[in-house]
């Protein structure tokens, strides 16, 4: 912030808790996103390559993970965060007008894919404690069980997989 360089910002005891994602908070918005954009488990959902599409993708991932797949809050939270990171990369780095979101489940695993028309490969960079950006793939690498990129004739699919407990 201007004028506050070198000054630590105050951190209240409840501040971190208030900012923490909660599975129930966006539930109504998540259901509306599913209705408007379609179900990413049934087909690839096309979304416009704009920053606000990250919120839509998070909501779609949330409703699928919680309601359809009945995953626990921790796996749902990780899924939503990683979706946000892949979508953010697609919006910021590919120059695409549209990207696609697809979610799959098989016994013991979930897989989330973000497809875009760029063949430029994402790059996992070393991260420092002081970095304020560039942590997306670092988070994907640390939180997912597997991740990768599949090159397509026209573009690529960046994906991650998480192990899940089947109920």
PDB file of C-alpha atoms in Angstrom:
ATOM      1  CA  UNK A   1       0.000   0.000   0.000  1.00  0.00           C
ATOM      2  CA  UNK A   2       1.230   3.487  -0.753  1.00  0.00           C
ATOM      3  CA  UNK A   3       2.986   5.106   2.176  1.00  0.00           C
ATOM      4  CA  UNK A   4       3.185   1.878   4.174  1.00  0.00           C
ATOM      5  CA  UNK A   5       6.297   0.338   2.654  1.00  0.00           C
ATOM      6  CA  UNK A   6       8.287  -1.647   5.193  1.00  0.00           C
ATOM      7  CA  UNK A   7       5.398  -1.674   7.655  1.00  0.00           C
ATOM      8  CA  UNK A   8       3.750  -4.904   8.697  1.00  0.00           C
ATOM      9  CA  UNK A   9       0.005  -4.966   8.349  1.00  0.00           C
ATOM     10  CA  UNK A  10      -1.988  -5.722  11.511  1.00  0.00           C
ATOM     11  CA  UNK A  11      -3.265  -9.262  11.835  1.00  0.00           C
ATOM     12  CA  UNK A  12      -6.226  -9.822  14.085  1.00  0.00           C
ATOM     13  CA  UNK A  13      -6.905 -13.248  15.571  1.00  0.00           C
ATOM     14  CA  UNK A  14     -10.130 -13.662  13.576  1.00  0.00           C
ATOM     15  CA  UNK A  15      -8.836 -12.130  10.371  1.00  0.00           C
ATOM     16  CA  UNK A  16      -7.457 -15.323   8.823  1.00  0.00           C
ATOM     17  CA  UNK A  17     -10.563 -17.260   9.788  1.00  0.00           C
ATOM     18  CA  UNK A  18     -12.879 -14.715   8.178  1.00  0.00           C
ATOM     19  CA  UNK A  19     -11.041 -14.906   4.856  1.00  0.00           C
ATOM     20  CA  UNK A  20     -10.976 -18.703   4.807  1.00  0.00           C
ATOM     21  CA  UNK A  21     -13.128 -20.419   2.194  1.00  0.00           C
ATOM     22  CA  UNK A  22     -16.199 -22.213   3.468  1.00  0.00           C
ATOM     23  CA  UNK A  23     -18.042 -24.881   1.479  1.00  0.00           C
ATOM     24  CA  UNK A  24     -21.486 -23.538   2.399  1.00  0.00           C
ATOM     25  CA  UNK A  25     -20.919 -19.819   1.755  1.00  0.00           C
ATOM     26  CA  UNK A  26     -21.246 -19.799  -2.036  1.00  0.00           C
ATOM     27  CA  UNK A  27     -23.625 -22.730  -2.313  1.00  0.00           C
ATOM     28  CA  UNK A  28     -26.483 -20.700  -3.816  1.00  0.00           C
ATOM     29  CA  UNK A  29     -24.144 -19.027  -6.314  1.00  0.00           C
ATOM     30  CA  UNK A  30     -22.572 -22.390  -7.128  1.00  0.00           C
ATOM     31  CA  UNK A  31     -25.927 -23.940  -7.988  1.00  0.00           C
ATOM     32  CA  UNK A  32     -26.748 -20.942 -10.190  1.00  0.00           C
ATOM     33  CA  UNK A  33     -23.382 -21.303 -12.005  1.00  0.00           C
ATOM     34  CA  UNK A  34     -24.165 -24.974 -12.651  1.00  0.00           C
ATOM     35  CA  UNK A  35     -27.552 -24.011 -14.075  1.00  0.00           C
ATOM     36  CA  UNK A  36     -26.135 -21.222 -16.271  1.00  0.00           C
ATOM     37  CA  UNK A  37     -22.959 -22.821 -17.606  1.00  0.00           C
ATOM     38  CA  UNK A  38     -23.636 -26.539 -17.489  1.00  0.00           C
ATOM     39  CA  UNK A  39     -22.198 -29.478 -15.658  1.00  0.00           C
ATOM     40  CA  UNK A  40     -18.434 -29.950 -16.116  1.00  0.00           C
ATOM     41  CA  UNK A  41     -18.798 -33.670 -15.314  1.00  0.00           C
ATOM     42  CA  UNK A  42     -21.095 -34.232 -18.299  1.00  0.00           C
ATOM     43  CA  UNK A  43     -19.156 -32.217 -20.895  1.00  0.00           C
ATOM     44  CA  UNK A  44     -16.443 -29.621 -21.152  1.00  0.00           C
ATOM     45  CA  UNK A  45     -17.892 -26.299 -20.021  1.00  0.00           C
ATOM     46  CA  UNK A  46     -16.669 -23.349 -22.123  1.00  0.00           C
ATOM     47  CA  UNK A  47     -15.957 -20.187 -20.135  1.00  0.00           C
ATOM     48  CA  UNK A  48     -14.836 -16.775 -21.386  1.00  0.00           C
ATOM     49  CA  UNK A  49     -11.191 -15.997 -20.735  1.00  0.00           C
ATOM     50  CA  UNK A  50     -11.800 -13.187 -18.265  1.00  0.00           C
ATOM     51  CA  UNK A  51     -10.675 -12.841 -14.634  1.00  0.00           C
ATOM     52  CA  UNK A  52     -14.240 -13.204 -13.336  1.00  0.00           C
ATOM     53  CA  UNK A  53     -14.434 -16.673 -14.898  1.00  0.00           C
ATOM     54  CA  UNK A  54     -12.179 -17.929 -12.098  1.00  0.00           C
ATOM     55  CA  UNK A  55     -15.063 -17.366  -9.664  1.00  0.00           C
ATOM     56  CA  UNK A  56     -17.438 -19.245 -11.959  1.00  0.00           C
ATOM     57  CA  UNK A  57     -15.003 -22.151 -12.280  1.00  0.00           C
ATOM     58  CA  UNK A  58     -14.540 -22.246  -8.484  1.00  0.00           C
ATOM     59  CA  UNK A  59     -18.296 -22.375  -7.991  1.00  0.00           C
ATOM     60  CA  UNK A  60     -18.705 -25.161 -10.531  1.00  0.00           C
ATOM     61  CA  UNK A  61     -15.919 -27.149  -8.880  1.00  0.00           C
ATOM     62  CA  UNK A  62     -17.484 -26.556  -5.473  1.00  0.00           C
ATOM     63  CA  UNK A  63     -20.955 -27.775  -6.387  1.00  0.00           C
ATOM     64  CA  UNK A  64     -19.580 -30.842  -8.166  1.00  0.00           C
ATOM     65  CA  UNK A  65     -17.208 -31.776  -5.329  1.00  0.00           C
ATOM     66  CA  UNK A  66     -19.706 -31.238  -2.519  1.00  0.00           C
ATOM     67  CA  UNK A  67     -23.074 -32.165  -3.981  1.00  0.00           C
ATOM     68  CA  UNK A  68     -22.391 -34.605  -6.797  1.00  0.00           C
ATOM     69  CA  UNK A  69     -19.273 -36.351  -5.553  1.00  0.00           C
ATOM     70  CA  UNK A  70     -19.930 -35.763  -1.830  1.00  0.00           C
ATOM     71  CA  UNK A  71     -16.276 -35.111  -1.074  1.00  0.00           C
ATOM     72  CA  UNK A  72     -15.166 -33.831   2.305  1.00  0.00           C
ATOM     73  CA  UNK A  73     -14.460 -30.152   2.993  1.00  0.00           C
ATOM     74  CA  UNK A  74     -10.656 -30.525   2.793  1.00  0.00           C
ATOM     75  CA  UNK A  75     -10.631 -32.218  -0.629  1.00  0.00           C
ATOM     76  CA  UNK A  76     -13.281 -29.786  -1.846  1.00  0.00           C
ATOM     77  CA  UNK A  77     -11.217 -26.830  -0.655  1.00  0.00           C
ATOM     78  CA  UNK A  78      -8.099 -28.161  -2.398  1.00  0.00           C
ATOM     79  CA  UNK A  79     -10.070 -28.846  -5.591  1.00  0.00           C
ATOM     80  CA  UNK A  80     -11.524 -25.327  -5.641  1.00  0.00           C
ATOM     81  CA  UNK A  81      -8.115 -23.732  -5.011  1.00  0.00           C
ATOM     82  CA  UNK A  82      -6.389 -25.757  -7.723  1.00  0.00           C
ATOM     83  CA  UNK A  83      -9.166 -25.068 -10.242  1.00  0.00           C
ATOM     84  CA  UNK A  84      -8.706 -21.379  -9.527  1.00  0.00           C
ATOM     85  CA  UNK A  85      -4.963 -21.633 -10.159  1.00  0.00           C
ATOM     86  CA  UNK A  86      -5.317 -23.480 -13.483  1.00  0.00           C
ATOM     87  CA  UNK A  87      -8.028 -21.088 -14.668  1.00  0.00           C
ATOM     88  CA  UNK A  88      -5.954 -18.089 -13.601  1.00  0.00           C
ATOM     89  CA  UNK A  89      -3.047 -19.377 -15.677  1.00  0.00           C
ATOM     90  CA  UNK A  90      -5.292 -19.952 -18.689  1.00  0.00           C
ATOM     91  CA  UNK A  91      -6.718 -16.436 -18.442  1.00  0.00           C
ATOM     92  CA  UNK A  92      -3.393 -14.675 -17.807  1.00  0.00           C
ATOM     93  CA  UNK A  93      -0.965 -16.542 -20.021  1.00  0.00           C
ATOM     94  CA  UNK A  94      -2.674 -18.072 -23.058  1.00  0.00           C
ATOM     95  CA  UNK A  95      -4.304 -15.206 -24.956  1.00  0.00           C
ATOM     96  CA  UNK A  96      -7.372 -17.402 -25.410  1.00  0.00           C
ATOM     97  CA  UNK A  97     -10.861 -16.014 -25.788  1.00  0.00           C
ATOM     98  CA  UNK A  98     -12.392 -19.149 -24.265  1.00  0.00           C
ATOM     99  CA  UNK A  99     -11.128 -22.047 -22.165  1.00  0.00           C
ATOM    100  CA  UNK A 100     -12.831 -25.281 -21.167  1.00  0.00           C
ATOM    101  CA  UNK A 101     -13.366 -26.878 -17.749  1.00  0.00           C
ATOM    102  CA  UNK A 102     -13.966 -30.612 -17.409  1.00  0.00           C
ATOM    103  CA  UNK A 103     -14.157 -32.678 -14.203  1.00  0.00           C
ATOM    104  CA  UNK A 104     -14.004 -36.474 -14.005  1.00  0.00           C
ATOM    105  CA  UNK A 105     -14.236 -39.045 -11.269  1.00  0.00           C
ATOM    106  CA  UNK A 106     -13.128 -42.641 -11.227  1.00  0.00           C
ATOM    107  CA  UNK A 107     -12.732 -44.968  -8.250  1.00  0.00           C
ATOM    108  CA  UNK A 108     -10.308 -43.388  -5.799  1.00  0.00           C
ATOM    109  CA  UNK A 109      -9.487 -40.336  -7.973  1.00  0.00           C
ATOM    110  CA  UNK A 110     -10.818 -37.062  -9.298  1.00  0.00           C
ATOM    111  CA  UNK A 111      -9.343 -35.308 -12.317  1.00  0.00           C
ATOM    112  CA  UNK A 112      -9.861 -31.679 -13.306  1.00  0.00           C
ATOM    113  CA  UNK A 113      -8.867 -30.414 -16.752  1.00  0.00           C
ATOM    114  CA  UNK A 114      -8.570 -26.903 -18.153  1.00  0.00           C
ATOM    115  CA  UNK A 115      -8.207 -26.807 -21.936  1.00  0.00           C
ATOM    116  CA  UNK A 116      -7.038 -23.755 -23.870  1.00  0.00           C
ATOM    117  CA  UNK A 117      -5.928 -23.113 -27.479  1.00  0.00           C
ATOM    118  CA  UNK A 118      -2.322 -22.202 -26.601  1.00  0.00           C
ATOM    119  CA  UNK A 119       0.445 -24.765 -27.040  1.00  0.00           C
ATOM    120  CA  UNK A 120       2.716 -22.806 -24.696  1.00  0.00           C
ATOM    121  CA  UNK A 121       3.632 -25.050 -21.791  1.00  0.00           C
ATOM    122  CA  UNK A 122       3.223 -23.893 -18.197  1.00  0.00           C
ATOM    123  CA  UNK A 123       6.460 -23.694 -16.253  1.00  0.00           C
ATOM    124  CA  UNK A 124       6.923 -24.645 -12.619  1.00  0.00           C
ATOM    125  CA  UNK A 125       9.155 -21.936 -11.174  1.00  0.00           C
ATOM    126  CA  UNK A 126      10.951 -21.852  -7.825  1.00  0.00           C
ATOM    127  CA  UNK A 127       8.987 -19.818  -5.281  1.00  0.00           C
ATOM    128  CA  UNK A 128      10.385 -17.505  -2.621  1.00  0.00           C
ATOM    129  CA  UNK A 129       8.617 -16.501   0.588  1.00  0.00           C
ATOM    130  CA  UNK A 130       8.477 -12.895  -0.600  1.00  0.00           C
ATOM    131  CA  UNK A 131       6.892 -13.651  -4.003  1.00  0.00           C
ATOM    132  CA  UNK A 132       3.476 -12.068  -4.429  1.00  0.00           C
ATOM    133  CA  UNK A 133       2.616 -13.907  -7.646  1.00  0.00           C
ATOM    134  CA  UNK A 134       3.725 -16.931  -9.617  1.00  0.00           C
ATOM    135  CA  UNK A 135       2.666 -19.505  -7.023  1.00  0.00           C
ATOM    136  CA  UNK A 136      -0.060 -21.169  -9.101  1.00  0.00           C
ATOM    137  CA  UNK A 137       1.765 -24.214 -10.407  1.00  0.00           C
ATOM    138  CA  UNK A 138       3.733 -24.442  -7.158  1.00  0.00           C
ATOM    139  CA  UNK A 139       0.407 -24.939  -5.339  1.00  0.00           C
ATOM    140  CA  UNK A 140      -0.794 -27.402  -7.957  1.00  0.00           C
ATOM    141  CA  UNK A 141       2.440 -29.339  -7.576  1.00  0.00           C
ATOM    142  CA  UNK A 142       2.286 -29.381  -3.755  1.00  0.00           C
ATOM    143  CA  UNK A 143      -1.445 -30.084  -3.257  1.00  0.00           C
ATOM    144  CA  UNK A 144      -2.263 -32.476  -6.090  1.00  0.00           C
ATOM    145  CA  UNK A 145      -1.230 -36.096  -6.252  1.00  0.00           C
ATOM    146  CA  UNK A 146      -0.440 -35.782  -9.964  1.00  0.00           C
ATOM    147  CA  UNK A 147      -0.598 -33.040 -12.551  1.00  0.00           C
ATOM    148  CA  UNK A 148       0.499 -32.545 -16.108  1.00  0.00           C
ATOM    149  CA  UNK A 149      -0.107 -31.127 -19.544  1.00  0.00           C
ATOM    150  CA  UNK A 150      -1.397 -32.945 -22.615  1.00  0.00           C
ATOM    151  CA  UNK A 151      -0.563 -31.253 -25.915  1.00  0.00           C
ATOM    152  CA  UNK A 152      -3.381 -31.296 -28.442  1.00  0.00           C
ATOM    153  CA  UNK A 153      -3.328 -30.565 -32.184  1.00  0.00           C
ATOM    154  CA  UNK A 154      -4.682 -27.118 -31.309  1.00  0.00           C
ATOM    155  CA  UNK A 155      -3.820 -26.225 -27.756  1.00  0.00           C
ATOM    156  CA  UNK A 156      -3.327 -28.123 -24.541  1.00  0.00           C
ATOM    157  CA  UNK A 157      -5.065 -29.532 -21.512  1.00  0.00           C
ATOM    158  CA  UNK A 158      -3.550 -28.787 -18.121  1.00  0.00           C
ATOM    159  CA  UNK A 159      -4.844 -31.160 -15.466  1.00  0.00           C
ATOM    160  CA  UNK A 160      -4.484 -32.304 -11.884  1.00  0.00           C
ATOM    161  CA  UNK A 161      -5.621 -35.391 -10.010  1.00  0.00           C
ATOM    162  CA  UNK A 162      -6.407 -35.921  -6.348  1.00  0.00           C
ATOM    163  CA  UNK A 163      -6.857 -39.196  -4.500  1.00  0.00           C
ATOM    164  CA  UNK A 164     -10.229 -39.421  -2.793  1.00  0.00           C
ATOM    165  CA  UNK A 165     -11.909 -41.825  -0.448  1.00  0.00           C
ATOM    166  CA  UNK A 166     -14.865 -43.557  -2.054  1.00  0.00           C
ATOM    167  CA  UNK A 167     -17.959 -43.745   0.097  1.00  0.00           C
TER     168      UNK A 167
END
